[in-house]
mmCIF file of C-alpha atoms in Angstrom:
data_model
loop_
_atom_site.group_PDB
_atom_site.id
_atom_site.type_symbol
_atom_site.label_atom_id
_atom_site.label_comp_id
_atom_site.label_asym_id
_atom_site.label_seq_id
_atom_site.Cartn_x
_atom_site.Cartn_y
_atom_site.Cartn_z
ATOM 1 C CA MET T 1 0.000 0.000 0.000
ATOM 2 C CA LYS T 2 1.418 3.309 -1.115
ATOM 3 C CA SER T 3 0.462 6.611 0.432
ATOM 4 C CA LEU T 4 1.078 10.311 0.067
ATOM 5 C CA LEU T 5 1.777 12.578 3.019
ATOM 6 C CA LEU T 6 1.336 16.248 2.161
ATOM 7 C CA VAL T 7 3.285 18.338 4.667
ATOM 8 C CA ALA T 8 2.370 22.010 5.049
ATOM 9 C CA HIS T 9 3.857 24.605 7.351
ATOM 10 C CA GLY T 10 0.844 25.117 9.597
ATOM 11 C CA SER T 11 -0.628 28.470 10.548
ATOM 12 C CA ARG T 12 -2.220 30.280 13.474
ATOM 13 C CA ARG T 13 -5.011 31.134 11.018
ATOM 14 C CA GLU T 14 -7.452 28.273 10.973
ATOM 15 C CA SER T 15 -8.560 29.256 7.456
ATOM 16 C CA SER T 16 -5.059 28.524 6.147
ATOM 17 C CA ASN T 17 -5.000 25.111 7.810
ATOM 18 C CA ASP T 18 -8.487 24.435 6.497
ATOM 19 C CA ALA T 19 -7.282 25.184 2.971
ATOM 20 C CA VAL T 20 -4.745 22.358 3.306
ATOM 21 C CA LYS T 21 -7.423 19.983 4.558
ATOM 22 C CA GLN T 22 -9.705 20.946 1.669
ATOM 23 C CA LEU T 23 -6.888 20.355 -0.788
ATOM 24 C CA VAL T 24 -6.288 16.887 0.652
ATOM 25 C CA THR T 25 -9.994 16.146 0.304
ATOM 26 C CA LYS T 26 -9.779 17.095 -3.379
ATOM 27 C CA LEU T 27 -6.654 14.960 -3.774
ATOM 28 C CA ARG T 28 -8.370 12.005 -2.116
ATOM 29 C CA HIS T 29 -11.167 12.203 -4.660
ATOM 30 C CA GLN T 30 -8.670 11.955 -7.494
ATOM 31 C CA LEU T 31 -6.442 9.183 -6.154
ATOM 32 C CA ALA T 32 -7.761 6.619 -8.636
ATOM 33 C CA GLY T 33 -5.067 5.983 -11.205
ATOM 34 C CA SER T 34 -2.485 8.082 -9.366
ATOM 35 C CA GLY T 35 -0.634 5.108 -7.912
ATOM 36 C CA PHE T 36 -1.550 6.131 -4.369
ATOM 37 C CA ASP T 37 -3.977 4.240 -2.179
ATOM 38 C CA GLU T 38 -4.257 6.773 0.614
ATOM 39 C CA ILE T 39 -3.368 10.361 1.402
ATOM 40 C CA THR T 40 -3.269 12.494 4.485
ATOM 41 C CA HIS T 41 -1.780 15.780 5.615
ATOM 42 C CA ALA T 42 0.510 16.929 8.392
ATOM 43 C CA PHE T 43 1.858 20.246 9.632
ATOM 44 C CA LEU T 44 5.415 21.109 10.584
ATOM 45 C CA GLU T 45 4.400 23.449 13.385
ATOM 46 C CA LEU T 46 1.722 25.607 15.013
ATOM 47 C CA THR T 47 -1.020 23.020 14.613
ATOM 48 C CA THR T 48 -1.726 19.311 14.331
ATOM 49 C CA PRO T 49 -1.578 16.611 13.020
ATOM 50 C CA SER T 50 2.216 16.582 13.287
ATOM 51 C CA ILE T 51 4.391 14.667 10.858
ATOM 52 C CA GLU T 52 4.667 11.922 13.462
ATOM 53 C CA ASP T 53 0.852 11.826 13.628
ATOM 54 C CA GLY T 54 0.487 11.756 9.843
ATOM 55 C CA VAL T 55 3.016 8.957 9.419
ATOM 56 C CA SER T 56 1.359 6.969 12.187
ATOM 57 C CA ILE T 57 -2.057 7.312 10.515
ATOM 58 C CA LEU T 58 -0.678 6.031 7.211
ATOM 59 C CA VAL T 59 1.316 3.159 8.732
ATOM 60 C CA ASP T 60 -1.667 2.052 10.830
ATOM 61 C CA ALA T 61 -3.715 2.013 7.620
ATOM 62 C CA GLY T 62 -1.210 -0.443 6.132
ATOM 63 C CA SER T 63 1.161 1.802 4.175
ATOM 64 C CA ILE T 64 4.539 0.339 3.350
ATOM 65 C CA ASP T 65 5.519 3.076 0.891
ATOM 66 C CA ILE T 66 5.064 6.687 1.986
ATOM 67 C CA VAL T 67 5.839 9.562 -0.348
ATOM 68 C CA VAL T 68 6.283 12.831 1.533
ATOM 69 C CA MET T 69 5.604 16.012 -0.431
ATOM 70 C CA PRO T 70 6.612 19.330 1.155
ATOM 71 C CA TYR T 71 3.749 21.726 0.381
ATOM 72 C CA PHE T 72 6.092 24.706 0.388
ATOM 73 C CA LEU T 73 6.991 27.231 -2.279
ATOM 74 C CA ALA T 74 10.321 28.341 -0.854
ATOM 75 C CA PRO T 75 13.395 26.233 -0.043
ATOM 76 C CA GLY T 76 13.547 27.557 3.521
ATOM 77 C CA ILE T 77 15.024 25.928 6.585
ATOM 78 C CA HIS T 78 11.850 23.918 7.141
ATOM 79 C CA VAL T 79 12.231 22.223 3.786
ATOM 80 C CA VAL T 80 16.000 21.932 3.807
ATOM 81 C CA ASP T 81 16.615 20.859 7.401
ATOM 82 C CA ASP T 82 13.570 20.299 9.594
ATOM 83 C CA LEU T 83 11.494 18.066 7.362
ATOM 84 C CA PRO T 84 14.314 15.654 6.388
ATOM 85 C CA GLU T 85 15.243 15.306 10.066
ATOM 86 C CA LEU T 86 11.675 14.424 11.016
ATOM 87 C CA ILE T 87 11.472 11.868 8.220
ATOM 88 C CA ASP T 88 14.739 10.325 9.405
ATOM 89 C CA VAL T 89 13.104 9.876 12.808
ATOM 90 C CA ALA T 90 10.145 8.203 11.093
ATOM 91 C CA ARG T 91 12.512 5.867 9.230
ATOM 92 C CA THR T 92 13.984 4.790 12.566
ATOM 93 C CA THR T 93 10.534 4.320 14.093
ATOM 94 C CA TYR T 94 9.229 2.307 11.117
ATOM 95 C CA PRO T 95 12.225 0.523 9.572
ATOM 96 C CA SER T 96 10.036 -1.637 7.338
ATOM 97 C CA VAL T 97 8.384 1.376 5.701
ATOM 98 C CA ASN T 98 9.952 2.991 2.640
ATOM 99 C CA PHE T 99 9.944 6.800 2.853
ATOM 100 C CA THR T 100 10.579 9.038 -0.165
ATOM 101 C CA VAL T 101 10.697 12.829 0.065
ATOM 102 C CA THR T 102 9.862 14.685 -3.153
ATOM 103 C CA PRO T 103 11.177 18.115 -4.098
ATOM 104 C CA HIS T 104 9.145 20.872 -2.454
ATOM 105 C CA LEU T 105 6.169 22.044 -4.474
ATOM 106 C CA GLY T 106 7.822 25.242 -5.702
ATOM 107 C CA GLU T 107 10.420 23.238 -7.596
ATOM 108 C CA VAL T 108 8.429 20.427 -9.147
ATOM 109 C CA ASP T 109 8.323 20.050 -12.900
ATOM 110 C CA GLY T 110 5.046 21.394 -14.156
ATOM 111 C CA MET T 111 4.919 24.452 -11.898
ATOM 112 C CA VAL T 112 5.870 26.749 -14.762
ATOM 113 C CA SER T 113 3.126 25.350 -16.984
ATOM 114 C CA LEU T 114 0.582 25.498 -14.176
ATOM 115 C CA ILE T 115 1.284 29.183 -13.548
ATOM 116 C CA LEU T 116 1.128 30.165 -17.212
ATOM 117 C CA GLN T 117 -2.027 28.164 -17.862
ATOM 118 C CA SER T 118 -3.786 29.434 -14.754
ATOM 119 C CA ALA T 119 -2.843 33.054 -15.330
ATOM 120 C CA GLY T 120 -3.815 32.846 -19.004
ATOM 121 C CA ALA T 121 -7.136 31.189 -18.268
ATOM 122 C CA THR T 122 -8.122 33.809 -15.726
ATOM 123 C CA ALA T 123 -7.271 36.862 -17.732
ATOM 124 C CA MET O 1 0.856 44.228 -24.548
ATOM 125 C CA LYS O 2 -0.121 41.760 -21.847
ATOM 126 C CA SER O 3 2.069 40.938 -18.893
ATOM 127 C CA LEU O 4 2.196 38.714 -15.861
ATOM 128 C CA LEU O 5 3.218 39.947 -12.427
ATOM 129 C CA LEU O 6 4.077 37.115 -10.057
ATOM 130 C CA VAL O 7 3.769 38.365 -6.478
ATOM 131 C CA ALA O 8 5.524 36.425 -3.729
ATOM 132 C CA HIS O 9 5.670 37.129 -0.015
ATOM 133 C CA GLY O 10 9.349 38.005 0.220
ATOM 134 C CA SER O 11 11.775 36.554 2.741
ATOM 135 C CA ARG O 12 14.743 37.526 4.877
ATOM 136 C CA ARG O 13 16.435 34.483 3.373
ATOM 137 C CA GLU O 14 17.993 35.509 0.091
ATOM 138 C CA SER O 15 17.804 31.913 -1.152
ATOM 139 C CA SER O 16 14.006 32.039 -0.956
ATOM 140 C CA ASN O 17 13.867 35.293 -2.906
ATOM 141 C CA ASP O 18 16.312 33.857 -5.411
ATOM 142 C CA ALA O 19 14.007 30.887 -5.939
ATOM 143 C CA VAL O 20 11.274 33.290 -7.038
ATOM 144 C CA LYS O 21 13.640 35.033 -9.426
ATOM 145 C CA GLN O 22 14.754 31.696 -10.861
ATOM 146 C CA LEU O 23 11.144 30.671 -11.347
ATOM 147 C CA VAL O 24 10.426 33.898 -13.224
ATOM 148 C CA THR O 25 13.432 33.234 -15.435
ATOM 149 C CA LYS O 26 11.993 29.810 -16.260
ATOM 150 C CA LEU O 27 8.585 31.373 -16.914
ATOM 151 C CA ARG O 28 10.137 33.978 -19.206
ATOM 152 C CA HIS O 29 11.676 31.213 -21.308
ATOM 153 C CA GLN O 30 8.263 29.628 -21.790
ATOM 154 C CA LEU O 31 6.201 32.731 -22.537
ATOM 155 C CA ALA O 32 5.852 31.905 -26.255
ATOM 156 C CA GLY O 33 2.288 30.800 -26.838
ATOM 157 C CA SER O 34 1.176 31.653 -23.315
ATOM 158 C CA GLY O 35 -0.565 34.869 -24.298
ATOM 159 C CA PHE O 36 1.867 36.935 -22.236
ATOM 160 C CA ASP O 37 4.499 39.222 -23.708
ATOM 161 C CA GLU O 38 6.389 39.973 -20.535
ATOM 162 C CA ILE O 39 6.701 38.790 -16.965
ATOM 163 C CA THR O 40 8.286 40.069 -13.820
ATOM 164 C CA HIS O 41 8.105 39.462 -10.091
ATOM 165 C CA ALA O 42 7.401 41.535 -7.003
ATOM 166 C CA PHE O 43 7.406 40.955 -3.260
ATOM 167 C CA LEU O 44 4.793 42.013 -0.733
ATOM 168 C CA GLU O 45 7.310 42.702 1.996
ATOM 169 C CA LEU O 46 10.804 42.241 3.403
ATOM 170 C CA THR O 47 12.530 42.767 0.074
ATOM 171 C CA THR O 48 12.240 44.453 -3.297
ATOM 172 C CA PRO O 49 11.012 44.959 -5.990
ATOM 173 C CA SER O 50 7.723 46.014 -4.380
ATOM 174 C CA ILE O 51 4.414 45.604 -6.171
ATOM 175 C CA GLU O 52 4.596 49.293 -7.062
ATOM 176 C CA ASP O 53 8.036 48.640 -8.567
ATOM 177 C CA GLY O 54 6.874 45.596 -10.488
ATOM 178 C CA VAL O 55 3.833 47.363 -11.925
ATOM 179 C CA SER O 56 5.980 50.331 -12.904
ATOM 180 C CA ILE O 57 8.440 48.065 -14.742
ATOM 181 C CA LEU O 58 5.636 46.438 -16.722
ATOM 182 C CA VAL O 59 3.822 49.695 -17.539
ATOM 183 C CA ASP O 60 7.078 51.333 -18.635
ATOM 184 C CA ALA O 61 7.632 48.364 -20.942
ATOM 185 C CA GLY O 62 4.268 49.095 -22.602
ATOM 186 C CA SER O 63 1.869 46.775 -20.751
ATOM 187 C CA ILE O 64 -1.800 47.671 -20.958
ATOM 188 C CA ASP O 65 -3.045 44.370 -19.503
ATOM 189 C CA ILE O 66 -1.419 43.131 -16.314
ATOM 190 C CA VAL O 67 -2.403 39.831 -14.757
ATOM 191 C CA VAL O 68 -1.343 39.584 -11.117
ATOM 192 C CA MET O 69 -0.826 36.099 -9.734
ATOM 193 C CA PRO O 70 -0.376 35.710 -5.967
ATOM 194 C CA TYR O 71 2.398 33.138 -5.530
ATOM 195 C CA PHE O 72 0.963 31.972 -2.214
ATOM 196 C CA LEU O 73 -0.335 28.613 -1.057
ATOM 197 C CA ALA O 74 -2.525 29.863 1.790
ATOM 198 C CA PRO O 75 -5.396 32.370 1.678
ATOM 199 C CA GLY O 76 -3.867 34.496 4.424
ATOM 200 C CA ILE O 77 -4.323 38.186 5.093
ATOM 201 C CA HIS O 78 -1.711 39.064 2.472
ATOM 202 C CA VAL O 79 -3.732 37.420 -0.241
ATOM 203 C CA VAL O 80 -7.164 38.415 1.016
ATOM 204 C CA ASP O 81 -6.532 42.025 2.031
ATOM 205 C CA ASP O 82 -3.067 43.431 1.379
ATOM 206 C CA LEU O 83 -2.579 42.452 -2.237
ATOM 207 C CA PRO O 84 -6.002 43.634 -3.491
ATOM 208 C CA GLU O 85 -5.461 46.976 -1.738
ATOM 209 C CA LEU O 86 -2.093 47.449 -3.430
ATOM 210 C CA ILE O 87 -3.564 46.593 -6.814
ATOM 211 C CA ASP O 88 -6.346 49.125 -6.234
ATOM 212 C CA VAL O 89 -3.643 51.728 -5.676
ATOM 213 C CA ALA O 90 -2.040 50.672 -8.970
ATOM 214 C CA ARG O 91 -5.403 51.007 -10.744
ATOM 215 C CA THR O 92 -5.632 54.590 -9.514
ATOM 216 C CA THR O 93 -2.068 55.325 -10.549
ATOM 217 C CA TYR O 94 -2.506 53.779 -14.020
ATOM 218 C CA PRO O 95 -6.188 54.195 -14.964
ATOM 219 C CA SER O 96 -5.563 53.149 -18.577
ATOM 220 C CA VAL O 97 -4.084 49.792 -17.566
ATOM 221 C CA ASN O 98 -6.322 46.782 -17.041
ATOM 222 C CA PHE O 99 -5.409 44.811 -13.896
ATOM 223 C CA THR O 100 -6.672 41.288 -13.224
ATOM 224 C CA VAL O 101 -5.866 39.362 -10.046
ATOM 225 C CA THR O 102 -5.988 35.575 -10.349
ATOM 226 C CA PRO O 103 -6.790 33.186 -7.519
ATOM 227 C CA HIS O 104 -3.727 32.515 -5.378
ATOM 228 C CA LEU O 105 -1.611 29.590 -6.513
ATOM 229 C CA GLY O 106 -2.878 27.185 -3.864
ATOM 230 C CA GLU O 107 -6.378 27.354 -5.304
ATOM 231 C CA VAL O 108 -5.830 27.266 -9.035
ATOM 232 C CA ASP O 109 -7.296 24.458 -11.092
ATOM 233 C CA GLY O 110 -4.571 21.991 -11.875
ATOM 234 C CA MET O 111 -2.902 22.046 -8.458
ATOM 235 C CA VAL O 112 -4.376 18.676 -7.551
ATOM 236 C CA SER O 113 -3.097 17.097 -10.760
ATOM 237 C CA LEU O 114 0.309 18.705 -10.359
ATOM 238 C CA ILE O 115 0.720 17.286 -6.857
ATOM 239 C CA LEU O 116 -0.358 13.781 -7.798
ATOM 240 C CA GLN O 117 1.776 13.701 -10.934
ATOM 241 C CA SER O 118 4.834 15.083 -9.195
ATOM 242 C CA ALA O 119 4.550 12.803 -6.195
ATOM 243 C CA GLY O 120 3.926 9.794 -8.400
ATOM 244 C CA ALA O 121 6.828 10.581 -10.700
ATOM 245 C CA THR O 122 9.273 10.931 -7.831
ATOM 246 C CA ALA O 123 8.402 7.766 -6.000
#
């Protein structure tokens, strides 16, 4: 079972955290054909679920492959240092689970096309 | 002439600001066929160019249509309040220029597909 863990920063504004939850709901509805069986979210700080919580949810559901996507636009210290450290802890906790961390969202292929298409469609 | 203004938050970390500039360079290389003739970036705070600067650059280059895309994942106060207010100021300054503000990046159509494709391709 392969799962996706979307990791956002977390905010004191509940509306920002809710936006992440709503995005994950949309993602869940489109999982068919994506190669993922399950998806959940986690926050680095300021709110829960934590990364530890998110990993635990996915492992308890039977995940043996977990792809972690940093839902960040900038390559800040959270993306460069904090997140990899927390995933290393998860690897130690669950040695039989395979963890993969993708590039952060701001650097994925397709971002350029998404911006141009979205901006062009709106105008 | 139609132009795109990508507005990011701005950071004290120069590497984060550089990532925005690098993204705009990539976007500039793919403008052909996008409907846009020019593109530049601006930052809401902490660094420059400001939105006023960015708009000025595009108007001086001959832009009469400027599409403003908030390069933000969360619908925070910057996206909801600050950015629209600054664009209203620009509308007053340049009454002959047509300004359009797109949804912020986190809510554009295609984000769900981008995440699933990117996560699936990496794993």
